[in-house]
XYZ file of N, CA and C in Angstrom:
252
model
N -42.952 -62.672 -25.018
C -44.049 -61.995 -24.468
C -43.828 -61.753 -22.896
N -44.510 -60.781 -22.360
C -44.409 -60.555 -20.862
C -45.268 -61.418 -20.147
N -46.453 -61.796 -20.715
C -47.429 -62.577 -20.047
C -47.935 -63.630 -21.104
N -48.092 -64.896 -20.659
C -48.695 -65.889 -21.543
C -49.866 -66.363 -20.766
N -51.102 -66.359 -21.394
C -52.376 -66.823 -20.712
C -52.950 -68.030 -21.524
N -53.022 -69.111 -20.794
C -53.646 -70.325 -21.384
C -54.925 -70.634 -20.674
N -55.967 -71.065 -21.416
C -57.246 -71.487 -20.882
C -57.178 -72.965 -20.844
N -57.277 -73.688 -19.791
C -57.215 -75.129 -19.620
C -58.438 -75.778 -20.398
N -58.146 -76.737 -21.239
C -59.075 -77.492 -21.919
C -59.416 -78.736 -21.163
N -60.558 -79.429 -21.258
C -60.828 -80.669 -20.687
C -59.850 -81.709 -21.021
N -59.580 -82.627 -20.042
C -58.768 -83.814 -20.196
C -57.356 -83.707 -19.673
N -56.876 -84.823 -19.277
C -55.568 -84.962 -18.620
C -54.510 -84.587 -19.561
N -54.506 -84.948 -20.776
C -53.471 -84.723 -21.762
C -53.375 -83.203 -21.868
N -54.425 -82.383 -21.930
C -54.442 -81.008 -22.034
C -53.871 -80.364 -20.770
N -54.192 -80.837 -19.633
C -53.675 -80.294 -18.414
C -52.232 -80.524 -18.303
N -51.764 -81.698 -18.561
C -50.265 -81.970 -18.653
C -49.596 -81.016 -19.548
N -50.177 -80.874 -20.656
C -49.477 -80.014 -21.730
C -49.384 -78.600 -21.234
N -50.466 -78.032 -20.699
C -50.443 -76.596 -20.218
C -49.686 -76.491 -18.901
N -49.817 -77.351 -17.946
C -49.155 -77.159 -16.691
C -47.723 -77.665 -16.621
N -47.362 -78.491 -17.555
C -46.028 -78.962 -17.507
C -45.156 -78.722 -18.790
N -45.649 -79.229 -19.854
C -44.868 -79.045 -21.082
C -44.732 -77.608 -21.561
N -45.857 -76.821 -21.661
C -45.846 -75.507 -22.017
C -45.069 -74.599 -21.001
N -45.270 -74.908 -19.756
C -44.608 -74.153 -18.672
C -43.079 -74.300 -18.821
N -42.635 -75.502 -19.192
C -41.193 -75.708 -19.359
C -40.688 -74.955 -20.525
N -41.462 -74.863 -21.578
C -41.088 -74.157 -22.771
C -40.997 -72.660 -22.479
N -41.957 -72.128 -21.763
C -42.040 -70.672 -21.381
C -40.796 -70.414 -20.468
N -40.460 -71.294 -19.653
C -39.353 -71.131 -18.719
C -38.028 -71.039 -19.537
N -37.885 -71.807 -20.604
C -36.675 -71.718 -21.438
C -36.548 -70.340 -22.027
N -37.699 -69.726 -22.390
C -37.662 -68.355 -23.006
C -37.823 -67.294 -21.953
N -37.793 -67.637 -20.730
C -37.793 -66.672 -19.588
C -38.981 -65.772 -19.700
N -40.121 -66.321 -19.963
C -41.414 -65.503 -19.836
C -41.643 -65.045 -18.405
N -41.796 -63.815 -18.136
C -41.897 -63.329 -16.826
C -43.179 -63.876 -16.077
N -44.252 -64.049 -16.836
C -45.480 -64.508 -16.125
C -46.283 -65.386 -17.045
N -46.851 -66.527 -16.492
C -47.584 -67.493 -17.159
C -48.808 -67.774 -16.308
N -49.986 -67.523 -16.923
C -51.241 -67.840 -16.259
C -52.010 -68.932 -16.857
N -52.480 -69.900 -15.997
C -53.354 -70.984 -16.495
C -54.697 -70.778 -15.938
N -55.645 -70.474 -16.731
C -57.019 -70.223 -16.333
C -57.768 -71.655 -16.324
N -58.310 -71.982 -15.203
C -58.987 -73.239 -14.993
C -60.501 -72.909 -14.915
N -61.267 -73.015 -16.040
C -62.657 -72.719 -15.946
C -63.493 -73.760 -15.271
N -62.947 -74.951 -14.969
C -63.641 -76.017 -14.312
C -63.635 -75.855 -12.794
N -62.539 -75.438 -12.283
C -62.308 -75.208 -10.888
C -62.469 -73.695 -10.484
N -62.651 -72.865 -11.547
C -62.808 -71.463 -11.345
C -61.753 -70.778 -10.550
N -60.489 -71.065 -11.064
C -59.324 -70.385 -10.485
C -58.291 -70.135 -11.545
N -57.337 -69.319 -11.269
C -56.131 -69.030 -12.059
C -54.867 -69.336 -11.353
N -53.993 -70.124 -12.023
C -52.699 -70.414 -11.471
C -51.663 -69.526 -12.105
N -50.991 -68.712 -11.265
C -50.062 -67.784 -11.792
C -48.548 -68.368 -11.485
N -47.831 -68.430 -12.578
C -46.365 -68.757 -12.459
C -45.566 -67.580 -12.790
N -44.506 -67.246 -12.020
C -43.577 -66.164 -12.262
C -42.096 -66.652 -12.366
N -41.394 -66.005 -13.269
C -40.065 -66.266 -13.543
C -39.198 -65.613 -12.551
N -38.249 -66.354 -11.876
C -37.336 -65.827 -10.956
C -35.974 -66.623 -10.995
N -35.204 -66.546 -10.011
C -33.896 -67.182 -9.907
C -33.953 -68.644 -10.181
N -35.024 -69.245 -9.816
C -35.169 -70.717 -9.842
C -36.058 -71.137 -11.125
N -36.245 -70.215 -11.951
C -37.040 -70.496 -13.163
C -38.524 -70.074 -12.993
N -39.445 -70.684 -13.780
C -40.815 -70.299 -13.795
C -41.443 -71.175 -12.724
N -41.858 -70.584 -11.587
C -42.429 -71.276 -10.446
C -43.786 -70.797 -10.166
N -44.674 -71.656 -9.553
C -46.049 -71.276 -9.136
C -45.810 -70.271 -8.106
N -46.496 -69.132 -8.314
C -46.441 -67.962 -7.368
C -47.784 -68.023 -6.521
N -48.919 -68.219 -7.152
C -50.160 -68.274 -6.409
C -51.286 -68.883 -7.247
N -52.311 -69.358 -6.499
C -53.481 -69.747 -7.135
C -54.612 -68.813 -6.688
N -55.112 -68.093 -7.636
C -56.234 -67.052 -7.313
C -57.559 -67.784 -7.369
N -58.244 -67.734 -6.268
C -59.596 -68.322 -6.158
C -60.655 -67.378 -6.713
N -61.818 -67.834 -6.726
C -62.973 -67.096 -7.369
C -63.240 -65.765 -6.638
N -62.970 -65.766 -5.340
C -63.299 -64.578 -4.509
C -62.091 -63.590 -4.376
N -61.011 -63.703 -5.171
C -59.876 -62.928 -5.050
C -59.672 -61.929 -6.254
N -58.809 -61.076 -6.112
C -58.490 -60.040 -7.200
C -56.970 -60.374 -7.572
N -56.773 -60.514 -8.837
C -55.394 -60.822 -9.438
C -54.775 -59.562 -9.749
N -53.676 -59.298 -9.208
C -52.783 -58.077 -9.583
C -51.361 -58.608 -9.969
N -50.698 -57.929 -10.901
C -49.445 -58.330 -11.323
C -48.517 -57.142 -11.496
N -47.254 -57.339 -11.166
C -46.258 -56.246 -11.360
C -45.901 -56.087 -12.889
N -46.315 -57.012 -13.692
C -46.043 -56.854 -15.107
C -46.996 -55.838 -15.770
N -48.306 -55.766 -15.156
C -49.194 -54.809 -15.595
C -49.631 -53.989 -14.380
N -48.832 -52.963 -13.999
C -49.011 -52.259 -12.683
C -50.379 -51.753 -12.310
N -51.175 -51.256 -13.230
C -52.601 -50.862 -12.848
C -53.667 -51.789 -13.168
N -53.366 -52.990 -13.528
C -54.299 -54.062 -13.823
C -54.795 -54.719 -12.615
N -56.139 -54.957 -12.565
C -56.728 -55.694 -11.460
C -57.879 -56.552 -12.062
N -57.981 -57.823 -11.852
C -58.935 -58.675 -12.320
C -59.657 -59.396 -11.159
N -60.968 -59.104 -11.088
C -61.850 -59.905 -10.093
C -62.131 -61.246 -10.756
N -61.572 -62.168 -10.094
C -61.676 -63.578 -10.671
C -63.125 -63.996 -10.907
N -63.999 -63.678 -10.024
C -65.429 -64.049 -10.198
C -66.005 -63.480 -11.448
N -65.573 -62.284 -11.919
C -66.025 -61.648 -13.121
C -65.681 -62.505 -14.357
N -64.624 -63.251 -14.266
C -64.200 -64.126 -15.340
C -65.019 -65.270 -15.596
N -65.575 -65.743 -14.505
C -66.318 -67.076 -14.535
C -67.802 -66.947 -14.308
N -68.447 -66.060 -15.127
C -69.893 -65.972 -15.069
C -70.605 -66.987 -15.705
N -71.736 -67.423 -15.202
C -72.516 -68.431 -15.863
C -73.469 -67.974 -16.860
């Protein structure tokens, strides 16, 4: 896949699985982009694959707009994702 998107579930075990174990797996398969959506802290962590593997590129806060070179015309207002 070009992008993998995970939604973080409650609990340390789930966070470790998504932020470490799955990230390492996606790195092995050279997934270009991996997003971890954190509904509790209302942000998205974006990892991008490069020379050094799959590394954290940016944390998008609730007041930001996520754009990605993988989807050139795509724009996501983070606040629209986390409506109450």
